[in-house]
Amino acid sequence: MKKFISEDGLVLPLDRSNVDTDYIIPKQFLKSIKRTGFGKNLFDEARYLDKGLPDADCSDRPINPDFVMNQARYAGVSILLARENFGCGSSREHAPWALDDYGFRCVIAPSYADIFFNNCVKNGILLIVLEENIIEKLFADTFQNEGYRLAVDLPSQTITTPDGEKIPFEIEDSRKNILLNGLDDISMTLQNEQDIQGFEASWKQKSPWLFSRIN
Amino acid sequence: MSGKTLYDKLWESHLVKNQDDGTSLIYIDLHFLHEVTSPQAFEGLRIAGRRPWRADANMATPDHNVPTTTDERSRGVEGIIDPVSKIQVKSLDSNCLEFGIDEFEIDDPRHGIVHVIGPEQGRTLPGMTIVCGDSHTSTHGALGALAHGIGTSEVEHVLATQCLVQKKAKNMLVSVNGQLKPGITAKDVVLAIIGHIGTAGGTGYTIEFGGDAIRSLSVEGRMTVCNMAIEAGARAGIVAVDEKTIDYVKGRPFAPKGELWNQAEAAWRALVSDEGAEFDAVVNLEAADIVPQVSWGTSPEMVAPVNGYVPNPADLTNESKRNNYQQALKYMGLEAGTAIKDIMLDRVFIGSCTNSRIEDLRAAAAVVKGRKVADNIKEALVVPGSGLVKAQAELEGLDKIFTEAGLQWREPGCSMCLAMNADQLGEGEHCASTSNRNFEGRQGFGGRTHLVSPAMAAAAAVHGHFVDVREIEL
Ligand code: SF4
């Protein structure tokens, strides 16, 4: 799995709460059976003025100049600054795949939806939770200063602003470990093979109807 | 010592082990698969040379992407016109074949929306842990199962290990006390709950729905409520097992039989929260206060009573929420202060895993019976949740009632709930929809969704705008 150790990058301020996964990647792009290539359709409905079709070439589609990501000063962003309940809605992992494919390595927001949170960890994207007032200040600073960057460092759990201010953040040890080492969690779970088999045997005794094939 | 909640019991009975890093390995009894979130997981298995841990604990069906016109469906998978959709459905078929997983294929009479057919077939049983690469897996919690949505990496993980790595959620009780007024349905209840606690209100919790009003709902109605637990931010919603649960499961094709049934039934009766069990959060609602709900915005918490008005963002003190409301009104093309009943509609959609079971169709049919769809409605779709729901409805003559009133009677699938197939809203069109999400573009590019109950959607079809279904003579 992909690692996350640190990221020093430009910040995109997405000033909108309850950003849902349909907004991140509309459903028509979910018809793909691959994991890659979703970046060009990230935020598709906000980003382009026409309706996006799967497999269409996006290079000559009309761009929505009002959408923040289309402004020249935000070219090459890798850190997304967002509002509360980011990633709500469907369980589609295409949302983190699209963020990753576009080049985002890290999201900073006051809160996230549960399933989206897990899906990001599995794709090496670091989600940082900060308090509303700090988020507010980061939005203001990003809007005011062209070329605003943040340096995110996972081992020390800090974000460093251009003025050298250090903002600490919390992360669960298990998630930190997975991200730092890019661990394959299926292999990790399979190290417990005997425990799983043991559980299964006793569960089968207790609840035999869950293991009998009726049809 | 205080008692245990139902969630505590379900969690503990499936706990394989607590790991050093604070996570837990949870055993999964049943895994549903569909065509959209599984291909990359199967591909992952292939690349790693892995096989499913327990193939018989999986069940698949294509639902998200399938066409719903009888013409297109009559030719099975080969008849799917959209080539990209066809590849996805065929991939599911071939993956299931390769990995030995049971599938109800597109032309199986038992085919349908995965969350409708699971309970219908008796695959969903009380006390199970159930997952699916779909957030509305919470539906199955209505039967006293711990059920929630997962992402594609987790789909692969469950296939390979029969387990999920999880952290235990907190316990929330949402109690709807007293009795519902006539004409108020499960959908109104859950929309009112979401309007009350917000779309992030349940984040980090498993919600148990309780109280007299929930008890008095049918099992199908409870499914509607649990279905939308995710819209309240909770991954899982559950309802304790009672007589209705047991009656519902009994005799279904995959339900246990004979001596196994007796054993199972005895175990299931313990699937309730103990008296005195402590919840981390408790929300109380009075059933008598709940009236028919209509969503006016782009988030399921943006709901109003049918007799109410589109709110004015200027009345809000929280700036972020005010912006949110303004964005929603702009997208919806609505003015603050507009009466909900004055919102004119273009389309009506009756279907989705929230409201496409037989009781939903009966409720809608009762409203349109002997009436006609209003002239301004361009299209009104009725999409049953499964082939068996469709057959039952036809047996009862509901299809005739719908088509005589001018609604279209379709083949089962997710359809316009997420509009991955050809069933979509046009830009700027307003739709009364019995589905669960009113996000921007959810039902089609630029489409405007209003979430309502089946009876309210049916009434809206007849009048061309929202009306209070309680004022319609049935
Ligand atoms: S009906 Fe809608 S919500 Fe339900 S599974 Fe299908 S797309 Fe998802």
XYZ file of C-alpha atoms and ligand atoms in Angstrom:
697
model
C 0.000 0.000 0.000
C 1.048 3.570 -0.572
C 2.990 5.272 2.238
C 2.521 8.723 3.643
C 5.460 10.256 5.452
C 5.463 13.955 4.727
C 4.151 16.420 2.193
C 5.203 19.981 1.488
C 2.714 21.398 -0.966
C 0.335 24.053 -2.218
C -3.049 24.255 -0.511
C -6.449 24.253 -2.215
C -9.194 25.899 -0.111
C -12.525 24.198 -0.802
C -14.909 26.419 1.109
C -17.953 24.192 1.328
C -19.309 21.980 4.074
C -20.784 18.475 3.709
C -18.875 17.779 0.512
C -20.277 14.417 -0.517
C -18.720 11.662 -2.559
C -21.035 12.363 -5.515
C -19.499 15.846 -5.578
C -15.978 14.399 -5.374
C -16.591 11.913 -8.189
C -19.985 11.690 -9.921
C -21.462 8.263 -10.427
C -21.080 8.008 -14.185
C -17.344 7.561 -13.658
C -17.920 4.616 -11.357
C -18.509 2.404 -14.344
C -14.778 1.909 -14.688
C -13.422 -1.411 -13.497
C -9.999 0.134 -12.835
C -8.568 2.010 -9.854
C -6.803 4.722 -11.789
C -7.627 7.553 -14.163
C -10.248 9.269 -11.971
C -8.229 12.463 -11.381
C -9.470 14.210 -14.500
C -13.026 13.844 -13.216
C -12.372 14.903 -9.629
C -15.098 17.416 -8.648
C -16.354 17.025 -12.221
C -19.683 18.849 -11.930
C -18.156 21.867 -10.245
C -15.071 21.902 -12.369
C -16.486 21.740 -15.888
C -19.470 23.526 -17.364
C -20.735 20.608 -19.417
C -21.872 17.192 -18.374
C -19.026 14.735 -17.930
C -19.169 11.419 -19.722
C -17.089 8.392 -18.837
C -14.098 7.865 -21.096
C -14.445 11.357 -22.602
C -11.368 13.441 -23.239
C -11.450 16.263 -20.684
C -8.792 18.450 -22.268
C -11.192 20.420 -24.422
C -14.166 20.569 -22.083
C -15.374 24.024 -20.988
C -13.899 24.898 -17.613
C -15.890 26.627 -14.867
C -13.696 29.658 -14.094
C -15.474 30.220 -10.774
C -14.446 26.871 -9.366
C -11.508 27.381 -7.067
C -9.418 24.502 -8.378
C -9.453 26.041 -11.864
C -7.692 29.208 -10.806
C -4.110 29.405 -12.039
C -2.727 30.083 -8.568
C -3.891 26.647 -7.449
C -2.129 24.654 -10.149
C -0.160 21.781 -8.667
C -1.933 21.622 -5.286
C -1.416 18.554 -3.125
C -3.103 19.530 0.152
C -6.850 20.010 0.347
C -8.329 22.314 2.949
C -11.994 21.534 3.514
C -14.985 22.061 5.770
C -16.902 19.800 8.130
C -18.278 16.360 7.296
C -16.058 16.029 4.240
C -16.620 12.843 2.218
C -20.149 12.083 3.389
C -22.498 9.927 1.348
C -21.636 6.810 -0.555
C -18.921 4.296 0.277
C -17.299 4.637 -3.155
C -13.538 4.297 -2.865
C -13.433 6.051 -6.213
C -13.477 9.272 -4.160
C -10.031 8.756 -2.593
C -8.833 7.223 -5.873
C -9.812 10.450 -7.647
C -8.185 12.679 -5.018
C -5.028 10.601 -5.186
C -4.974 10.472 -8.960
C -5.269 14.255 -9.145
C -2.322 14.613 -6.797
C -3.816 15.226 -3.366
C -1.798 13.569 -0.615
C -3.447 15.092 2.392
C -6.783 16.629 3.457
C -7.273 19.013 6.382
C -10.816 19.499 7.715
C -12.736 19.749 10.988
C -14.462 16.376 10.450
C -14.975 13.552 7.956
C -17.532 10.871 7.259
C -16.543 7.470 8.691
C -16.379 5.277 5.601
C -14.504 7.901 3.617
C -11.962 8.160 6.409
C -11.152 4.456 6.250
C -11.037 4.477 2.493
C -8.415 7.236 2.501
C -6.131 5.426 4.919
C -6.221 2.426 2.591
C -4.954 4.640 -0.189
C -2.150 6.393 1.620
C -4.003 9.696 1.941
C -3.534 11.422 5.278
C -6.671 13.003 6.740
C -5.984 15.572 9.410
C -8.650 16.808 11.819
C -8.193 20.313 13.225
C -10.450 22.537 15.241
C -12.781 24.926 13.448
C -10.956 28.085 14.508
C -7.610 26.810 13.190
C -9.308 25.742 9.955
C -10.858 29.200 9.696
C -7.461 30.827 9.974
C -5.945 28.468 7.408
C -8.730 29.362 4.964
C -8.084 33.064 5.490
C -4.322 32.649 5.074
C -4.692 30.533 1.961
C -7.065 33.000 0.318
C -4.866 35.970 1.186
C -1.499 34.581 0.184
C -0.932 33.352 -3.305
C 1.333 30.329 -3.326
C 0.368 29.393 0.247
C 2.000 26.115 1.218
C 1.935 23.857 4.202
C 4.495 21.271 5.264
C 2.834 18.229 6.793
C 5.007 15.800 8.714
C 3.435 12.585 9.951
C 6.226 11.218 12.207
C 6.197 14.377 14.317
C 2.442 14.982 13.760
C 2.890 18.616 12.873
C 1.927 21.030 10.140
C 4.341 23.885 9.561
C 3.012 27.132 8.080
C 5.108 29.459 5.885
C 5.798 31.640 8.961
C 7.278 28.665 10.748
C 4.313 28.233 13.068
C 3.826 24.612 14.052
C 0.315 23.171 14.305
C 0.174 19.775 16.043
C -2.426 17.174 15.036
C -3.699 13.920 16.475
C -3.862 10.583 14.728
C -4.574 7.096 15.999
C -1.456 4.950 16.363
C -2.848 2.181 14.176
C -3.523 4.535 11.299
C -0.190 6.290 11.687
C 1.603 2.984 11.554
C -0.248 1.841 8.433
C 0.422 5.135 6.645
C 4.091 5.407 7.614
C 4.876 1.871 6.598
C 2.454 1.439 3.706
C 1.316 -1.833 5.253
C -0.825 -4.301 3.357
C -3.640 -4.873 5.767
C -4.796 -8.143 4.229
C -1.402 -9.702 4.954
C -1.527 -8.195 8.425
C -4.923 -9.739 9.122
C -3.863 -13.071 7.690
C -1.140 -13.239 10.311
C -4.072 -13.962 12.624
C -5.226 -16.891 10.534
C -5.352 -19.268 13.488
C -7.366 -16.876 15.584
C -9.855 -16.442 12.776
C -10.145 -20.192 12.274
C -10.546 -20.688 16.005
C -13.263 -18.083 16.186
C -15.015 -19.539 13.174
C -15.074 -23.041 14.713
C -16.635 -21.872 17.959
C -19.054 -19.522 16.193
C -20.179 -22.426 14.053
C -20.964 -24.415 17.190
C -22.942 -21.570 18.680
C -24.722 -20.502 15.502
C -24.786 -23.499 13.185
C -27.563 -21.976 11.056
C -25.084 -19.402 9.775
C -23.004 -22.145 8.228
C -25.559 -24.529 6.801
C -26.383 -24.168 3.145
C -30.102 -24.348 2.696
C -30.490 -23.636 -0.986
C -22.882 -3.676 36.329
C -25.051 -1.980 33.756
C -26.537 -3.960 30.916
C -25.361 -4.206 27.327
C -26.741 -2.518 24.308
C -27.732 -4.555 21.276
C -24.724 -3.127 19.466
C -22.417 -4.216 22.306
C -23.820 -7.741 22.040
C -23.443 -7.942 18.274
C -19.918 -6.569 18.494
C -18.808 -8.914 21.252
C -20.266 -12.003 19.630
C -18.215 -11.313 16.482
C -14.987 -10.214 18.098
C -12.113 -12.382 16.887
C -9.520 -10.427 18.820
C -8.504 -7.018 20.021
C -5.227 -6.015 18.450
C -2.344 -4.184 20.106
C -2.887 -1.049 18.060
C -6.367 -0.482 19.467
C -8.283 -1.938 16.505
C -10.317 -5.133 16.569
C -10.797 -7.979 14.160
C -14.491 -8.557 13.592
C -15.830 -11.692 11.922
C -18.219 -11.101 9.026
C -21.099 -13.526 8.489
C -22.405 -12.231 5.214
C -20.968 -10.118 2.426
C -23.065 -8.705 -0.405
C -21.429 -7.707 -3.671
C -22.581 -5.646 -6.627
C -21.037 -4.648 -9.929
C -19.807 -1.135 -9.108
C -17.593 -1.482 -6.039
C -16.314 -5.033 -6.534
C -14.282 -5.260 -9.783
C -11.159 -3.669 -8.315
C -11.416 -5.929 -5.259
C -11.573 -9.098 -7.355
C -8.672 -7.776 -9.398
C -6.728 -7.325 -6.162
C -7.391 -10.948 -5.191
C -6.223 -12.132 -8.577
C -3.019 -10.109 -8.437
C -2.196 -11.436 -4.971
C -3.190 -15.004 -5.887
C -5.820 -15.134 -3.110
C -9.127 -17.006 -2.920
C -12.191 -16.073 -0.855
C -11.897 -17.244 2.743
C -15.463 -18.546 2.704
C -17.142 -18.253 -0.664
C -20.534 -19.310 0.725
C -20.656 -16.247 2.984
C -20.926 -14.032 -0.099
C -23.773 -13.204 -2.373
C -23.796 -10.972 -5.434
C -26.197 -9.240 -7.766
C -25.889 -6.437 -10.319
C -28.166 -3.542 -9.405
C -26.600 -0.082 -9.616
C -25.998 0.017 -13.298
C -28.712 -2.102 -14.873
C -31.293 -0.739 -17.317
C -34.925 -0.796 -16.176
C -36.941 -0.776 -19.371
C -38.585 -4.087 -20.114
C -37.348 -3.958 -23.676
C -33.692 -3.614 -22.734
C -34.008 -6.136 -19.939
C -35.703 -8.800 -21.987
C -32.380 -9.702 -23.581
C -30.480 -10.232 -20.315
C -26.943 -9.031 -19.907
C -26.372 -8.985 -23.658
C -29.253 -6.570 -24.013
C -27.569 -3.792 -22.006
C -27.073 -0.990 -24.484
C -24.470 1.088 -22.632
C -21.207 -0.727 -23.412
C -19.441 0.460 -20.245
C -22.279 -0.767 -18.024
C -22.360 -4.043 -19.862
C -18.662 -4.623 -19.166
C -19.213 -3.952 -15.492
C -22.158 -6.356 -15.191
C -20.305 -9.014 -17.156
C -17.246 -8.568 -14.953
C -19.384 -9.335 -11.920
C -20.714 -12.481 -13.601
C -17.261 -13.721 -14.523
C -15.729 -12.809 -11.167
C -18.461 -14.679 -9.306
C -17.941 -17.679 -11.527
C -14.178 -17.595 -11.072
C -14.336 -17.229 -7.283
C -17.298 -19.538 -6.637
C -19.709 -16.876 -5.376
C -23.504 -17.174 -5.629
C -25.010 -14.540 -7.855
C -28.539 -13.611 -8.803
C -27.812 -12.567 -12.345
C -29.643 -9.813 -14.145
C -32.258 -12.161 -15.600
C -32.843 -14.215 -12.456
C -36.441 -13.737 -11.234
C -35.012 -13.080 -7.744
C -32.728 -10.319 -8.992
C -33.027 -6.859 -7.487
C -31.430 -4.188 -5.354
C -29.014 -5.950 -3.050
C -30.534 -4.424 0.091
C -34.006 -5.480 -0.948
C -33.210 -9.057 -1.918
C -31.016 -9.866 1.096
C -33.873 -9.670 3.607
C -36.414 -10.913 1.070
C -34.462 -14.139 0.542
C -33.745 -14.670 4.225
C -30.025 -14.278 3.572
C -30.105 -11.413 6.048
C -30.673 -12.907 9.498
C -30.829 -11.383 12.970
C -27.555 -11.410 14.851
C -25.369 -11.424 11.758
C -22.580 -9.077 10.851
C -23.172 -7.950 7.278
C -21.107 -5.747 5.000
C -21.285 -4.610 1.390
C -19.431 -2.087 -0.708
C -22.393 0.214 -0.447
C -23.230 2.671 2.292
C -26.906 1.685 2.484
C -25.990 -1.716 3.858
C -27.269 -0.189 7.088
C -30.727 -1.272 5.819
C -30.191 -4.814 7.099
C -29.935 -3.526 10.672
C -33.741 -3.486 10.693
C -33.558 -7.226 11.405
C -31.266 -6.903 14.394
C -28.083 -7.439 12.369
C -24.957 -5.307 12.552
C -24.652 -4.112 8.979
C -22.663 -1.366 7.355
C -21.065 -0.155 4.175
C -17.391 -0.573 3.332
C -15.028 0.630 0.617
C -13.522 -1.476 -2.137
C -10.256 -2.170 -0.281
C -12.367 -3.511 2.558
C -14.411 -5.604 0.106
C -11.159 -7.262 -0.886
C -10.157 -7.604 2.759
C -13.439 -9.318 3.693
C -13.246 -11.633 0.696
C -9.725 -12.673 1.646
C -10.025 -12.866 5.433
C -13.744 -12.995 6.386
C -12.872 -10.221 8.817
C -12.853 -6.482 9.032
C -10.464 -4.333 11.029
C -12.604 -1.970 13.049
C -12.775 0.320 16.010
C -15.891 0.014 18.073
C -18.333 2.849 17.536
C -20.187 4.602 20.323
C -23.801 3.794 21.200
C -26.621 6.160 20.313
C -30.284 5.569 20.996
C -32.797 7.436 18.882
C -36.138 6.917 20.528
C -39.319 7.904 18.732
C -41.885 7.953 21.499
C -45.636 7.577 21.311
C -47.674 6.789 18.232
C -47.439 8.218 14.738
C -50.404 10.120 13.382
C -52.330 8.562 10.488
C -50.636 9.075 7.120
C -47.135 9.353 8.607
C -44.690 6.770 7.312
C -41.262 5.396 8.152
C -39.741 7.751 5.587
C -41.168 10.795 7.341
C -39.811 9.454 10.622
C -36.281 9.032 9.349
C -36.253 12.362 7.499
C -37.457 14.051 10.673
C -34.686 12.324 12.643
C -32.030 13.479 10.174
C -33.483 16.974 10.142
C -33.182 16.927 13.912
C -29.668 15.509 14.451
C -28.093 16.553 11.137
C -26.140 14.579 8.551
C -23.132 14.342 10.856
C -25.183 13.809 14.021
C -24.556 10.074 14.065
C -20.907 10.133 12.978
C -18.901 7.747 15.136
C -22.013 6.040 16.489
C -24.103 2.993 15.816
C -27.677 4.159 16.120
C -30.281 1.930 17.704
C -33.751 3.068 16.716
C -36.287 2.428 19.455
C -39.425 3.719 21.087
C -43.052 2.813 20.513
C -43.264 4.403 17.097
C -40.362 2.312 15.780
C -41.796 -0.837 17.386
C -45.086 -0.232 15.659
C -43.474 0.044 12.226
C -43.451 -3.055 10.047
C -40.083 -4.691 9.381
C -40.136 -3.089 5.923
C -40.694 0.309 7.523
C -37.791 -0.321 9.880
C -35.649 -1.054 6.834
C -36.529 2.389 5.476
C -35.396 3.926 8.760
C -32.149 1.944 9.059
C -31.430 2.516 5.373
C -30.980 6.216 6.047
C -28.886 5.844 9.224
C -25.952 6.619 6.958
C -27.585 9.914 5.966
C -27.443 10.762 9.662
C -23.706 10.003 9.608
C -23.911 6.594 11.315
C -22.409 3.624 9.508
C -24.951 1.302 11.074
C -28.513 1.547 12.344
C -30.219 -1.274 14.208
C -33.619 -2.208 15.574
C -34.012 -4.776 18.322
C -35.510 -8.168 17.480
C -39.161 -8.687 18.345
C -42.073 -10.862 17.243
C -42.323 -8.990 13.956
C -38.694 -9.688 13.133
C -39.100 -13.399 13.767
C -42.317 -13.566 11.737
C -40.668 -11.716 8.896
C -37.747 -14.129 8.636
C -39.703 -17.342 9.077
C -40.158 -19.407 5.944
C -37.925 -17.305 3.695
C -35.881 -19.353 1.204
C -32.513 -19.083 2.975
C -33.854 -18.911 6.551
C -33.015 -21.853 8.810
C -35.580 -24.651 8.996
C -36.636 -27.315 11.493
C -34.413 -27.807 14.540
C -31.976 -25.152 13.321
C -34.841 -22.685 13.201
C -35.724 -23.393 16.834
C -32.134 -22.863 17.908
C -31.823 -19.702 15.901
C -35.098 -18.265 17.113
C -34.093 -18.788 20.738
C -30.800 -16.993 20.152
C -32.425 -14.148 18.245
C -34.826 -13.345 21.062
C -31.874 -12.172 23.149
C -30.993 -9.548 20.523
C -32.291 -6.532 22.386
C -30.566 -3.924 24.501
C -30.647 -4.886 28.172
C -32.750 -2.859 30.484
C -30.547 -0.174 31.961
C -27.987 -0.429 29.159
C -26.143 2.842 28.865
C -25.935 4.778 25.647
C -23.317 7.450 24.964
C -26.025 9.632 23.469
C -29.814 9.545 23.577
C -32.109 11.491 21.268
C -35.832 11.617 21.935
C -38.463 12.554 19.386
C -42.207 12.705 19.878
C -43.980 10.697 17.192
C -47.037 12.932 17.373
C -44.947 15.920 16.225
C -43.869 14.258 12.984
C -45.680 15.393 9.824
C -44.972 14.516 6.168
C -41.443 15.659 5.291
C -40.045 17.128 2.082
C -36.374 17.920 1.506
C -35.805 21.325 -0.097
C -31.991 21.392 -0.343
C -28.946 19.367 -1.304
C -28.393 17.498 1.930
C -30.846 15.095 3.599
C -30.878 17.262 6.722
C -32.430 20.086 4.706
C -36.015 19.026 5.273
C -39.219 20.870 6.010
C -42.760 19.841 6.886
C -44.999 19.723 3.822
C -46.951 22.667 5.223
C -43.761 24.627 5.805
C -41.551 26.961 3.806
C -38.096 26.996 2.277
C -35.974 28.537 5.047
C -34.158 31.837 4.801
C -30.362 31.505 5.119
C -30.251 35.028 6.555
C -31.930 33.688 9.689
C -28.911 31.535 10.470
C -26.151 32.739 12.757
C -23.576 30.096 11.847
C -21.713 31.414 8.820
C -20.636 28.106 7.360
C -24.199 26.783 7.596
C -25.537 29.978 6.067
C -23.221 29.582 3.082
C -24.280 25.994 2.839
C -27.958 26.960 2.726
C -27.273 29.663 0.152
C -25.395 27.238 -2.102
C -28.243 24.761 -1.737
C -30.941 27.289 -2.638
C -28.972 28.445 -5.652
C -28.515 24.908 -6.900
C -32.157 24.068 -6.252
C -33.364 27.251 -7.947
C -35.537 28.086 -4.947
C -36.305 31.344 -3.158
C -36.285 31.565 0.599
C -39.827 31.679 1.952
C -41.398 29.668 -0.881
C -44.137 27.383 0.392
C -43.108 23.753 0.005
C -46.466 23.102 -1.637
C -45.655 25.660 -4.331
C -42.587 23.802 -5.587
C -43.489 22.661 -9.081
C -42.228 19.255 -10.165
C -41.051 17.752 -13.457
C -40.534 14.128 -12.553
C -41.399 11.565 -9.933
C -39.335 8.558 -8.885
C -40.752 5.796 -6.728
C -38.062 3.223 -6.014
C -34.597 2.648 -4.418
C -33.520 0.516 -1.473
C -35.208 3.043 0.802
C -38.719 2.662 -0.609
C -39.252 -0.003 -3.253
C -40.669 -2.875 -1.249
C -44.230 -4.104 -1.593
C -45.651 -1.952 1.205
C -44.147 1.134 -0.426
C -45.753 0.285 -3.752
C -49.093 -0.402 -2.096
C -48.979 2.972 -0.370
C -48.184 4.765 -3.615
C -50.800 2.840 -5.585
C -53.498 3.683 -3.025
C -52.895 7.375 -3.709
C -52.838 7.287 -7.513
C -55.684 4.800 -7.882
C -58.310 6.202 -10.209
C -56.363 9.439 -10.684
C -54.053 10.750 -13.400
C -50.539 12.076 -13.387
C -50.547 15.891 -13.691
C -49.790 17.449 -17.082
C -46.600 19.136 -15.974
C -45.020 15.823 -14.935
C -42.837 14.677 -17.821
C -42.193 11.235 -16.427
C -43.127 9.288 -13.321
C -41.248 6.050 -12.736
C -42.136 3.175 -10.458
C -39.189 0.821 -10.081
C -39.787 -2.189 -7.832
C -36.879 -3.238 -5.632
C -36.735 -6.819 -6.850
C -38.184 -9.233 -9.332
C -40.227 -10.796 -6.551
C -41.616 -7.451 -5.407
C -42.546 -6.797 -9.019
C -44.289 -10.156 -9.332
C -46.190 -9.625 -6.080
C -47.279 -6.146 -7.151
C -48.514 -7.510 -10.468
C -50.415 -10.230 -8.644
C -52.166 -7.494 -6.680
C -52.813 -5.448 -9.813
C -50.683 -2.518 -8.642
C -48.915 -2.295 -11.992
C -52.279 -1.644 -13.666
C -53.143 1.056 -11.184
C -49.841 2.777 -11.894
C -49.941 2.511 -15.653
C -53.588 3.557 -15.847
C -52.689 6.648 -13.869
C -49.862 7.375 -16.307
C -46.851 6.186 -14.326
C -44.283 3.885 -15.896
C -43.831 0.378 -14.531
C -40.204 -0.731 -14.752
C -37.834 -3.632 -14.119
C -35.980 -3.767 -10.775
C -32.712 -1.951 -10.068
C -31.305 1.177 -8.457
C -32.461 3.273 -11.392
C -32.879 6.981 -10.788
C -31.717 6.738 -7.185
C -28.211 7.346 -8.469
C -28.881 7.588 -12.183
C -25.965 5.494 -13.364
C -28.196 4.010 -16.005
C -30.419 5.857 -18.475
C -32.967 6.932 -15.820
C -31.888 10.492 -15.087
C -33.166 13.960 -14.395
C -32.564 16.692 -16.913
C -30.755 19.867 -15.919
C -32.816 22.034 -13.579
C -35.649 19.516 -13.270
C -37.325 19.031 -9.906
C -38.103 15.488 -8.852
C -40.169 14.076 -5.996
C -38.113 11.022 -5.131
C -38.483 8.221 -2.603
C -34.719 7.635 -2.604
C -32.258 8.684 0.066
C -29.886 11.301 -1.308
C -30.550 14.767 -2.665
C -26.926 15.686 -3.346
C -26.092 17.921 -6.298
C -26.242 15.903 -9.485
C -27.196 12.707 -7.677
C -30.160 11.938 -9.948
C -28.644 13.466 -13.052
C -26.489 16.458 -13.974
C -28.136 19.619 -12.633
C -31.135 17.614 -11.355
C -33.004 18.773 -8.256
C -34.142 16.075 -5.865
C -36.797 16.333 -3.163
C -36.864 13.370 -0.805
C -40.306 12.187 0.266
C -42.267 9.069 1.202
C -43.914 6.876 -1.467
C -47.379 8.223 -0.658
C -46.133 11.812 -0.861
C -44.374 11.106 -4.171
C -47.542 9.572 -5.554
C -49.609 12.554 -4.432
C -47.065 14.886 -6.016
C -47.340 12.958 -9.285
C -51.082 13.496 -9.343
C -50.959 17.199 -8.458
C -47.730 18.248 -10.155
C -46.534 19.865 -6.938
C -46.284 18.820 -3.306
C -49.482 18.288 -1.394
C -50.153 17.030 2.085
C -51.017 13.391 1.536
C -53.182 13.453 4.645
C -55.623 15.677 2.773
C -56.113 13.146 -0.023
C -59.065 10.859 0.179
C -58.003 7.245 -0.141
S -31.030 2.046 -4.566
Fe -29.732 3.841 -4.427
S -28.985 3.925 -2.376
Fe -29.821 1.898 -2.709
S -28.081 0.635 -3.274
Fe -29.001 1.410 -5.147
S -27.924 3.299 -5.581
Fe -27.462 2.779 -3.486
